[in-house]
Amino acid sequence: MEDIQANNIHIAWQIPQYVFITAGEVMFSITGLEFSYSQAPASMKSVLQAGWLMTVAFGNVIVLIVAEGAGMEQWTEFLLFAGLLVAVSIIFSIMAYFYTYVDPDQLDKIFEEDTDDEKVESSDRKKNEAVSLIDMPKQTNM
């Protein structure tokens, strides 16, 4: 029994498609993560990575729902994905237009000042605790 008839297109025609998809993914991921890392303080870098991976996961869920659950013909799926891509590109363009760039050097200076203030406060607390322990009378039972 044969559901789909054989064709005469060689499987090697998929290689250029995989090369372009892989190159695009690598360029998009590297530049996107580098930009987000340069715009965030050190304490937020792991949160940025988690957000990045979460958006990829949501995208995969959308593809799964449309491809498996919607029951559309293939050409309507392609049009849907193309429309989603155009909509997201427009939203991204608007966000990029109104974005204000943060200088990474100034961000590091601000973050260092905040951590220096926290260090001073924590050292003051430790000194106060040490003083209060010294002032306590010693009680021994023998």
Short mmCIF file of N, CA, C and O in Angstrom, two decimals:
data_model
loop_
_atom_site.label_atom_id
_atom_site.label_comp_id
_atom_site.label_asym_id
_atom_site.label_seq_id
_atom_site.Cartn_x
_atom_site.Cartn_y
_atom_site.Cartn_z
N MET A 1 0.85 -1.17 0.00
CA MET A 1 0.00 0.00 0.00
C MET A 1 0.89 1.23 0.00
O MET A 1 1.86 1.33 0.76
N GLU A 2 0.55 2.20 -0.79
CA GLU A 2 1.35 3.41 -0.93
C GLU A 2 0.45 4.62 -0.77
O GLU A 2 -0.46 4.84 -1.57
N ASP A 3 0.68 5.40 0.30
CA ASP A 3 -0.13 6.61 0.55
C ASP A 3 0.31 7.77 -0.34
O ASP A 3 -0.51 8.52 -0.85
N ILE A 4 1.62 7.93 -0.46
CA ILE A 4 2.17 9.05 -1.21
C ILE A 4 3.06 8.47 -2.31
O ILE A 4 3.93 7.64 -2.03
N GLN A 5 2.88 8.94 -3.48
CA GLN A 5 3.69 8.44 -4.58
C GLN A 5 5.10 9.02 -4.50
O GLN A 5 5.30 10.15 -4.06
N ALA A 6 6.06 8.24 -4.94
CA ALA A 6 7.45 8.66 -4.93
C ALA A 6 7.65 9.79 -5.92
O ALA A 6 6.95 9.90 -6.92
N ASN A 7 8.62 10.65 -5.61
CA ASN A 7 8.94 11.73 -6.54
C ASN A 7 10.37 11.59 -7.01
O ASN A 7 11.11 10.73 -6.54
N ASN A 8 10.76 12.43 -7.91
CA ASN A 8 12.12 12.33 -8.46
C ASN A 8 13.03 13.46 -7.98
O ASN A 8 14.05 13.71 -8.58
N ILE A 9 12.68 14.16 -6.89
CA ILE A 9 13.52 15.23 -6.34
C ILE A 9 14.49 14.61 -5.34
O ILE A 9 14.09 13.88 -4.43
N HIS A 10 15.75 14.92 -5.51
CA HIS A 10 16.77 14.34 -4.63
C HIS A 10 16.73 15.01 -3.25
O HIS A 10 16.46 16.22 -3.14
N ILE A 11 17.03 14.25 -2.21
CA ILE A 11 16.97 14.77 -0.84
C ILE A 11 18.06 15.81 -0.58
O ILE A 11 17.94 16.62 0.34
N ALA A 12 19.10 15.84 -1.38
CA ALA A 12 20.18 16.80 -1.18
C ALA A 12 19.71 18.24 -1.40
O ALA A 12 20.40 19.18 -0.98
N TRP A 13 18.56 18.45 -2.01
CA TRP A 13 18.03 19.80 -2.19
C TRP A 13 17.64 20.43 -0.86
O TRP A 13 17.40 21.64 -0.80
N GLN A 14 17.60 19.67 0.19
CA GLN A 14 17.30 20.23 1.52
C GLN A 14 18.52 20.88 2.16
O GLN A 14 18.38 21.69 3.07
N ILE A 15 19.70 20.53 1.71
CA ILE A 15 20.94 21.06 2.31
C ILE A 15 21.00 22.58 2.24
O ILE A 15 21.26 23.23 3.26
N PRO A 16 20.77 23.23 1.08
CA PRO A 16 20.82 24.70 1.08
C PRO A 16 19.77 25.32 2.00
O PRO A 16 20.03 26.35 2.65
N GLN A 17 18.61 24.70 2.11
CA GLN A 17 17.58 25.24 2.99
C GLN A 17 18.04 25.19 4.45
O GLN A 17 17.89 26.17 5.20
N TYR A 18 18.62 24.08 4.86
CA TYR A 18 19.12 23.96 6.23
C TYR A 18 20.27 24.93 6.49
O TYR A 18 20.40 25.48 7.58
N VAL A 19 21.12 25.14 5.49
CA VAL A 19 22.25 26.07 5.65
C VAL A 19 21.72 27.49 5.89
O VAL A 19 22.18 28.18 6.80
N PHE A 20 20.75 27.93 5.09
CA PHE A 20 20.21 29.29 5.24
C PHE A 20 19.45 29.44 6.57
O PHE A 20 19.59 30.46 7.25
N ILE A 21 18.68 28.45 6.94
CA ILE A 21 17.94 28.52 8.21
C ILE A 21 18.91 28.56 9.39
O ILE A 21 18.75 29.35 10.32
N THR A 22 19.94 27.73 9.35
CA THR A 22 20.93 27.70 10.43
C THR A 22 21.71 29.00 10.50
O THR A 22 21.92 29.55 11.60
N ALA A 23 22.13 29.53 9.36
CA ALA A 23 22.86 30.80 9.35
C ALA A 23 22.00 31.92 9.89
O ALA A 23 22.46 32.75 10.69
N GLY A 24 20.74 31.98 9.48
CA GLY A 24 19.84 33.01 9.99
C GLY A 24 19.62 32.90 11.48
O GLY A 24 19.62 33.90 12.21
N GLU A 25 19.43 31.68 11.97
CA GLU A 25 19.21 31.48 13.41
C GLU A 25 20.44 31.87 14.21
O GLU A 25 20.33 32.52 15.26
N VAL A 26 21.61 31.50 13.74
CA VAL A 26 22.85 31.84 14.45
C VAL A 26 23.05 33.35 14.48
O VAL A 26 23.34 33.93 15.53
N MET A 27 22.85 34.02 13.35
CA MET A 27 23.04 35.48 13.31
C MET A 27 22.00 36.19 14.18
O MET A 27 22.32 37.15 14.88
N PHE A 28 20.77 35.73 14.15
CA PHE A 28 19.72 36.36 14.95
C PHE A 28 19.96 36.14 16.44
O PHE A 28 19.86 37.07 17.24
N SER A 29 20.28 34.92 16.83
CA SER A 29 20.49 34.62 18.25
C SER A 29 21.68 35.36 18.82
O SER A 29 21.60 35.94 19.90
N ILE A 30 22.77 35.35 18.10
CA ILE A 30 24.00 35.98 18.62
C ILE A 30 23.82 37.49 18.75
O ILE A 30 24.14 38.07 19.78
N THR A 31 23.29 38.13 17.72
CA THR A 31 23.15 39.58 17.79
C THR A 31 22.07 39.99 18.80
O THR A 31 22.24 40.98 19.52
N GLY A 32 20.99 39.23 18.89
CA GLY A 32 19.94 39.55 19.86
C GLY A 32 20.40 39.41 21.30
O GLY A 32 20.16 40.28 22.13
N LEU A 33 21.07 38.31 21.60
CA LEU A 33 21.56 38.12 22.96
C LEU A 33 22.68 39.10 23.31
O LEU A 33 22.75 39.59 24.43
N GLU A 34 23.55 39.40 22.35
CA GLU A 34 24.62 40.35 22.62
C GLU A 34 24.05 41.73 22.92
O GLU A 34 24.49 42.41 23.84
N PHE A 35 23.05 42.14 22.15
CA PHE A 35 22.43 43.44 22.39
C PHE A 35 21.75 43.47 23.75
O PHE A 35 21.92 44.42 24.51
N SER A 36 20.99 42.43 24.07
CA SER A 36 20.29 42.43 25.36
C SER A 36 21.26 42.35 26.53
O SER A 36 21.04 42.97 27.57
N TYR A 37 22.36 41.62 26.38
CA TYR A 37 23.35 41.56 27.45
C TYR A 37 24.04 42.91 27.63
O TYR A 37 24.38 43.29 28.74
N SER A 38 24.26 43.64 26.54
CA SER A 38 24.94 44.93 26.67
C SER A 38 24.02 45.99 27.27
O SER A 38 24.50 47.00 27.77
N GLN A 39 22.72 45.77 27.25
CA GLN A 39 21.77 46.76 27.74
C GLN A 39 21.25 46.45 29.14
O GLN A 39 20.38 47.16 29.64
N ALA A 40 21.73 45.41 29.76
CA ALA A 40 21.22 45.00 31.07
C ALA A 40 22.35 44.92 32.09
O ALA A 40 23.50 44.64 31.73
N PRO A 41 22.04 45.14 33.37
CA PRO A 41 23.07 44.96 34.40
C PRO A 41 23.41 43.49 34.56
O PRO A 41 22.67 42.60 34.11
N ALA A 42 24.51 43.22 35.21
CA ALA A 42 24.99 41.84 35.35
C ALA A 42 23.98 40.96 36.08
O ALA A 42 23.88 39.77 35.78
N SER A 43 23.23 41.52 37.00
CA SER A 43 22.29 40.72 37.77
C SER A 43 21.09 40.26 36.95
O SER A 43 20.35 39.39 37.37
N MET A 44 20.89 40.84 35.76
CA MET A 44 19.72 40.50 34.93
C MET A 44 20.06 39.60 33.75
O MET A 44 19.17 39.20 33.01
N LYS A 45 21.32 39.24 33.57
CA LYS A 45 21.70 38.48 32.38
C LYS A 45 21.07 37.09 32.35
O LYS A 45 20.65 36.62 31.30
N SER A 46 20.95 36.41 33.47
CA SER A 46 20.32 35.10 33.47
C SER A 46 18.81 35.21 33.24
O SER A 46 18.21 34.36 32.59
N VAL A 47 18.20 36.30 33.71
CA VAL A 47 16.78 36.53 33.45
C VAL A 47 16.56 36.77 31.96
O VAL A 47 15.57 36.29 31.38
N LEU A 48 17.46 37.50 31.31
CA LEU A 48 17.36 37.71 29.87
C LEU A 48 17.45 36.41 29.11
O LEU A 48 16.70 36.17 28.16
N GLN A 49 18.39 35.54 29.50
CA GLN A 49 18.52 34.24 28.84
C GLN A 49 17.25 33.42 29.02
O GLN A 49 16.78 32.78 28.08
N ALA A 50 16.68 33.44 30.20
CA ALA A 50 15.43 32.71 30.45
C ALA A 50 14.28 33.27 29.62
O ALA A 50 13.49 32.52 29.04
N GLY A 51 14.19 34.59 29.51
CA GLY A 51 13.16 35.21 28.68
C GLY A 51 13.34 34.86 27.21
O GLY A 51 12.36 34.61 26.50
N TRP A 52 14.58 34.84 26.75
CA TRP A 52 14.86 34.48 25.37
C TRP A 52 14.39 33.05 25.09
O TRP A 52 13.70 32.79 24.09
N LEU A 53 14.76 32.13 25.95
CA LEU A 53 14.36 30.74 25.76
C LEU A 53 12.86 30.55 25.90
O LEU A 53 12.26 29.71 25.22
N MET A 54 12.22 31.35 26.74
CA MET A 54 10.77 31.25 26.90
C MET A 54 10.05 31.71 25.63
O MET A 54 9.07 31.09 25.21
N THR A 55 10.53 32.77 25.00
CA THR A 55 9.90 33.21 23.76
C THR A 55 10.09 32.19 22.65
O THR A 55 9.18 31.98 21.83
N VAL A 56 11.24 31.53 22.60
CA VAL A 56 11.44 30.46 21.62
C VAL A 56 10.47 29.32 21.89
O VAL A 56 9.87 28.77 20.96
N ALA A 57 10.28 28.97 23.16
CA ALA A 57 9.34 27.90 23.50
C ALA A 57 7.91 28.27 23.12
O ALA A 57 7.17 27.43 22.57
N PHE A 58 7.50 29.51 23.37
CA PHE A 58 6.14 29.94 22.99
C PHE A 58 5.97 29.90 21.47
O PHE A 58 4.91 29.53 20.97
N GLY A 59 7.00 30.28 20.74
CA GLY A 59 6.94 30.20 19.29
C GLY A 59 6.77 28.77 18.81
O GLY A 59 6.00 28.48 17.89
N ASN A 60 7.49 27.86 19.44
CA ASN A 60 7.36 26.44 19.09
C ASN A 60 5.96 25.92 19.41
O ASN A 60 5.42 25.10 18.67
N VAL A 61 5.37 26.38 20.50
CA VAL A 61 4.01 25.96 20.85
C VAL A 61 3.01 26.49 19.81
O VAL A 61 2.09 25.76 19.42
N ILE A 62 3.20 27.71 19.35
CA ILE A 62 2.32 28.26 18.33
C ILE A 62 2.41 27.43 17.05
O ILE A 62 1.39 27.08 16.44
N VAL A 63 3.63 27.09 16.64
CA VAL A 63 3.80 26.26 15.46
C VAL A 63 3.14 24.90 15.65
O VAL A 63 2.47 24.39 14.74
N LEU A 64 3.29 24.31 16.81
CA LEU A 64 2.68 23.01 17.09
C LEU A 64 1.16 23.08 17.02
O LEU A 64 0.52 22.22 16.40
N ILE A 65 0.59 24.11 17.60
CA ILE A 65 -0.87 24.25 17.60
C ILE A 65 -1.38 24.45 16.18
O ILE A 65 -2.36 23.81 15.77
N VAL A 66 -0.72 25.30 15.42
CA VAL A 66 -1.19 25.57 14.05
C VAL A 66 -0.98 24.35 13.16
O VAL A 66 -1.87 23.96 12.39
N ALA A 67 0.19 23.73 13.23
CA ALA A 67 0.50 22.62 12.33
C ALA A 67 -0.29 21.36 12.65
O ALA A 67 -0.71 20.65 11.74
N GLU A 68 -0.50 21.07 13.91
CA GLU A 68 -1.15 19.82 14.28
C GLU A 68 -2.62 19.98 14.64
O GLU A 68 -3.43 19.12 14.34
N GLY A 69 -2.97 21.07 15.29
CA GLY A 69 -4.31 21.18 15.83
C GLY A 69 -5.30 21.95 14.98
O GLY A 69 -6.51 21.76 15.10
N ALA A 70 -4.83 22.81 14.11
CA ALA A 70 -5.75 23.67 13.38
C ALA A 70 -6.40 22.98 12.20
O ALA A 70 -7.50 23.34 11.79
N GLY A 71 -5.76 22.00 11.63
CA GLY A 71 -6.33 21.28 10.51
C GLY A 71 -6.42 22.12 9.24
O GLY A 71 -7.33 21.94 8.43
N MET A 72 -5.50 23.03 9.06
CA MET A 72 -5.50 23.90 7.87
C MET A 72 -4.77 23.21 6.73
O MET A 72 -3.96 22.31 6.93
N GLU A 73 -5.04 23.70 5.52
CA GLU A 73 -4.24 23.26 4.40
C GLU A 73 -2.88 23.93 4.49
O GLU A 73 -2.72 24.97 5.14
N GLN A 74 -1.90 23.35 3.80
CA GLN A 74 -0.54 23.85 3.94
C GLN A 74 -0.41 25.30 3.46
O GLN A 74 0.30 26.09 4.08
N TRP A 75 -1.05 25.68 2.40
CA TRP A 75 -0.90 27.04 1.89
C TRP A 75 -1.50 28.06 2.85
O TRP A 75 -1.00 29.17 2.97
N THR A 76 -2.56 27.68 3.58
CA THR A 76 -3.12 28.62 4.55
C THR A 76 -2.22 28.74 5.78
O THR A 76 -2.14 29.81 6.37
N GLU A 77 -1.54 27.64 6.13
CA GLU A 77 -0.55 27.72 7.22
C GLU A 77 0.57 28.69 6.84
O GLU A 77 0.99 29.51 7.66
N PHE A 78 1.05 28.58 5.61
CA PHE A 78 2.12 29.46 5.15
C PHE A 78 1.68 30.92 5.19
O PHE A 78 2.43 31.80 5.61
N LEU A 79 0.46 31.18 4.75
CA LEU A 79 -0.05 32.55 4.79
C LEU A 79 -0.20 33.05 6.23
O LEU A 79 0.09 34.21 6.52
N LEU A 80 -0.66 32.16 7.11
CA LEU A 80 -0.80 32.54 8.52
C LEU A 80 0.55 32.90 9.13
O LEU A 80 0.71 33.93 9.78
N PHE A 81 1.55 32.04 8.88
CA PHE A 81 2.89 32.32 9.43
C PHE A 81 3.50 33.58 8.81
O PHE A 81 4.18 34.35 9.49
N ALA A 82 3.26 33.80 7.53
CA ALA A 82 3.77 35.02 6.88
C ALA A 82 3.09 36.25 7.47
O ALA A 82 3.74 37.27 7.73
N GLY A 83 1.78 36.17 7.72
CA GLY A 83 1.06 37.29 8.34
C GLY A 83 1.55 37.56 9.75
O GLY A 83 1.72 38.73 10.15
N LEU A 84 1.79 36.49 10.53
CA LEU A 84 2.33 36.66 11.88
C LEU A 84 3.71 37.30 11.83
O LEU A 84 4.04 38.17 12.65
N LEU A 85 4.52 36.89 10.86
CA LEU A 85 5.86 37.47 10.72
C LEU A 85 5.79 38.95 10.40
O LEU A 85 6.54 39.76 10.96
N VAL A 86 4.89 39.34 9.50
CA VAL A 86 4.74 40.76 9.16
C VAL A 86 4.25 41.55 10.38
O VAL A 86 4.77 42.64 10.67
N ALA A 87 3.28 41.01 11.11
CA ALA A 87 2.76 41.70 12.30
C ALA A 87 3.85 41.89 13.35
O ALA A 87 4.01 42.99 13.91
N VAL A 88 4.62 40.85 13.61
CA VAL A 88 5.69 40.94 14.60
C VAL A 88 6.78 41.91 14.12
O VAL A 88 7.35 42.66 14.93
N SER A 89 7.07 41.92 12.84
CA SER A 89 8.07 42.85 12.30
C SER A 89 7.63 44.30 12.47
O SER A 89 8.44 45.17 12.80
N ILE A 90 6.35 44.56 12.28
CA ILE A 90 5.84 45.92 12.47
C ILE A 90 5.94 46.32 13.95
O ILE A 90 6.41 47.41 14.28
N ILE A 91 5.52 45.43 14.84
CA ILE A 91 5.61 45.71 16.28
C ILE A 91 7.06 45.94 16.69
O ILE A 91 7.38 46.87 17.43
N PHE A 92 7.96 45.09 16.20
CA PHE A 92 9.37 45.23 16.53
C PHE A 92 9.93 46.54 16.01
O PHE A 92 10.73 47.20 16.69
N SER A 93 9.54 46.95 14.81
CA SER A 93 10.03 48.21 14.24
C SER A 93 9.58 49.40 15.08
O SER A 93 10.35 50.33 15.30
N ILE A 94 8.34 49.37 15.55
CA ILE A 94 7.84 50.46 16.39
C ILE A 94 8.61 50.50 17.71
O ILE A 94 9.02 51.57 18.18
N MET A 95 8.83 49.34 18.31
CA MET A 95 9.58 49.29 19.57
C MET A 95 11.01 49.77 19.37
O MET A 95 11.56 50.48 20.21
N ALA A 96 11.64 49.40 18.25
CA ALA A 96 13.01 49.80 17.98
C ALA A 96 13.10 51.30 17.74
O ALA A 96 14.09 51.94 18.12
N TYR A 97 12.09 51.89 17.14
CA TYR A 97 12.10 53.33 16.87
C TYR A 97 12.09 54.13 18.18
O TYR A 97 12.79 55.15 18.29
N PHE A 98 11.34 53.68 19.15
CA PHE A 98 11.21 54.42 20.41
C PHE A 98 12.20 53.97 21.48
O PHE A 98 12.19 54.49 22.60
N TYR A 99 13.08 53.04 21.17
CA TYR A 99 14.03 52.54 22.17
C TYR A 99 15.13 53.57 22.41
O TYR A 99 15.64 54.18 21.48
N THR A 100 15.49 53.75 23.67
CA THR A 100 16.62 54.61 24.01
C THR A 100 17.79 53.74 24.42
O THR A 100 17.69 52.92 25.34
N TYR A 101 18.88 53.91 23.74
CA TYR A 101 20.07 53.10 23.95
C TYR A 101 20.73 53.46 25.28
O TYR A 101 20.82 54.62 25.65
N VAL A 102 21.21 52.44 25.98
CA VAL A 102 21.92 52.63 27.25
C VAL A 102 23.39 52.33 27.01
O VAL A 102 23.74 51.29 26.46
N ASP A 103 24.25 53.24 27.43
CA ASP A 103 25.69 53.03 27.30
C ASP A 103 26.12 51.99 28.33
O ASP A 103 25.90 52.18 29.54
N PRO A 104 26.73 50.89 27.90
CA PRO A 104 27.12 49.84 28.86
C PRO A 104 28.08 50.32 29.95
O PRO A 104 28.02 49.85 31.08
N ASP A 105 28.96 51.28 29.62
CA ASP A 105 29.89 51.79 30.63
C ASP A 105 29.15 52.53 31.74
O ASP A 105 29.45 52.37 32.92
N GLN A 106 28.17 53.35 31.37
CA GLN A 106 27.38 54.07 32.37
C GLN A 106 26.54 53.09 33.19
O GLN A 106 26.37 53.28 34.39
N LEU A 107 26.03 52.05 32.55
CA LEU A 107 25.24 51.04 33.25
C LEU A 107 26.08 50.34 34.30
O LEU A 107 25.63 50.13 35.43
N ASP A 108 27.32 49.99 33.94
CA ASP A 108 28.21 49.34 34.90
C ASP A 108 28.54 50.27 36.06
O ASP A 108 28.61 49.85 37.21
N LYS A 109 28.73 51.57 35.77
CA LYS A 109 29.03 52.53 36.84
C LYS A 109 27.85 52.65 37.81
O LYS A 109 28.02 52.67 39.02
N ILE A 110 26.65 52.74 37.26
CA ILE A 110 25.45 52.84 38.10
C ILE A 110 25.31 51.58 38.95
O ILE A 110 25.04 51.65 40.14
N PHE A 111 25.53 50.43 38.32
CA PHE A 111 25.39 49.17 39.05
C PHE A 111 26.47 49.05 40.13
O PHE A 111 26.20 48.56 41.22
N GLU A 112 27.70 49.50 39.82
CA GLU A 112 28.77 49.44 40.82
C GLU A 112 28.44 50.35 42.01
O GLU A 112 28.71 49.99 43.16
N GLU A 113 27.86 51.53 41.76
CA GLU A 113 27.50 52.43 42.85
C GLU A 113 26.44 51.79 43.75
O GLU A 113 26.51 51.89 44.96
N ASP A 114 25.47 51.11 43.13
CA ASP A 114 24.44 50.44 43.91
C ASP A 114 25.03 49.33 44.76
O ASP A 114 24.70 49.19 45.93
N THR A 115 25.94 48.55 44.21
CA THR A 115 26.54 47.47 44.98
C THR A 115 27.46 48.02 46.06
O THR A 115 27.57 47.44 47.13
N ASP A 116 28.15 49.15 45.77
CA ASP A 116 29.00 49.76 46.80
C ASP A 116 28.15 50.22 47.98
O ASP A 116 28.53 50.04 49.14
N ASP A 117 26.99 50.83 47.70
CA ASP A 117 26.10 51.26 48.77
C ASP A 117 25.62 50.06 49.59
O ASP A 117 25.55 50.11 50.82
N GLU A 118 25.30 48.97 48.92
CA GLU A 118 24.86 47.77 49.62
C GLU A 118 25.98 47.20 50.48
O GLU A 118 25.75 46.73 51.59
N LYS A 119 27.23 47.24 49.96
CA LYS A 119 28.36 46.73 50.73
C LYS A 119 28.57 47.57 51.98
O LYS A 119 28.85 47.05 53.05
N VAL A 120 28.47 48.91 51.86
CA VAL A 120 28.64 49.79 53.02
C VAL A 120 27.55 49.49 54.05
O VAL A 120 27.84 49.38 55.24
N GLU A 121 26.31 49.35 53.59
CA GLU A 121 25.21 49.06 54.52
C GLU A 121 25.42 47.72 55.21
O GLU A 121 25.20 47.59 56.42
N SER A 122 25.86 46.70 54.47
CA SER A 122 26.04 45.39 55.08
C SER A 122 27.22 45.40 56.05
O SER A 122 27.18 44.78 57.10
N SER A 123 28.30 46.16 55.74
CA SER A 123 29.43 46.24 56.67
C SER A 123 29.03 47.01 57.93
O SER A 123 29.45 46.67 59.04
N ASP A 124 28.19 48.05 57.79
CA ASP A 124 27.70 48.78 58.95
C ASP A 124 26.84 47.87 59.83
O ASP A 124 26.95 47.90 61.06
N ARG A 125 26.01 47.04 59.20
CA ARG A 125 25.19 46.10 59.97
C ARG A 125 26.06 45.11 60.73
O ARG A 125 25.81 44.79 61.89
N LYS A 126 27.12 44.62 60.07
CA LYS A 126 28.01 43.66 60.72
C LYS A 126 28.72 44.32 61.92
O LYS A 126 28.88 43.69 62.97
N LYS A 127 29.14 45.58 61.76
CA LYS A 127 29.79 46.28 62.86
C LYS A 127 28.82 46.46 64.02
O LYS A 127 29.18 46.26 65.18
N ASN A 128 27.59 46.84 63.72
CA ASN A 128 26.58 47.01 64.78
C ASN A 128 26.30 45.70 65.49
O ASN A 128 26.14 45.66 66.70
N GLU A 129 26.24 44.60 64.72
CA GLU A 129 26.02 43.29 65.35
C GLU A 129 27.19 42.93 66.24
O GLU A 129 27.01 42.40 67.34
N ALA A 130 28.42 43.21 65.76
CA ALA A 130 29.60 42.89 66.56
C ALA A 130 29.61 43.71 67.84
O ALA A 130 29.93 43.20 68.92
N VAL A 131 29.26 44.98 67.74
CA VAL A 131 29.23 45.84 68.92
C VAL A 131 28.18 45.34 69.90
O VAL A 131 28.41 45.28 71.10
N SER A 132 27.02 44.97 69.41
CA SER A 132 25.98 44.51 70.31
C SER A 132 26.35 43.19 70.98
O SER A 132 25.97 42.94 72.12
N LEU A 133 27.12 42.36 70.30
CA LEU A 133 27.56 41.12 70.93
C LEU A 133 28.61 41.39 72.00
O LEU A 133 28.66 40.71 73.02
N ILE A 134 29.46 42.38 71.79
CA ILE A 134 30.49 42.72 72.77
C ILE A 134 29.84 43.31 74.03
O ILE A 134 30.25 43.03 75.14
N ASP A 135 28.79 44.12 73.85
CA ASP A 135 28.13 44.75 74.98
C ASP A 135 27.35 43.78 75.84
O ASP A 135 27.01 44.09 76.99
N MET A 136 27.03 42.62 75.33
CA MET A 136 26.24 41.66 76.11
C MET A 136 27.06 41.09 77.24
O MET A 136 28.23 40.74 77.06
N PRO A 137 26.48 40.99 78.42
CA PRO A 137 27.23 40.40 79.54
C PRO A 137 27.39 38.89 79.35
O PRO A 137 26.51 38.23 78.79
N LYS A 138 28.51 38.39 79.80
CA LYS A 138 28.77 36.96 79.67
C LYS A 138 28.19 36.25 80.88
O LYS A 138 28.40 36.65 82.01
N GLN A 139 27.45 35.22 80.62
CA GLN A 139 26.85 34.45 81.69
C GLN A 139 27.36 33.01 81.60
O GLN A 139 27.18 32.37 80.58
N THR A 140 27.98 32.57 82.65
CA THR A 140 28.44 31.17 82.70
C THR A 140 27.96 30.54 83.97
O THR A 140 27.96 31.16 85.03
N ASN A 141 27.56 29.35 83.89
CA ASN A 141 27.12 28.59 85.07
C ASN A 141 28.11 27.47 85.30
O ASN A 141 28.30 26.62 84.44
N MET A 142 28.74 27.49 86.48
CA MET A 142 29.65 26.42 86.80
C MET A 142 29.31 25.81 88.12
O MET A 142 28.90 26.29 89.05
#
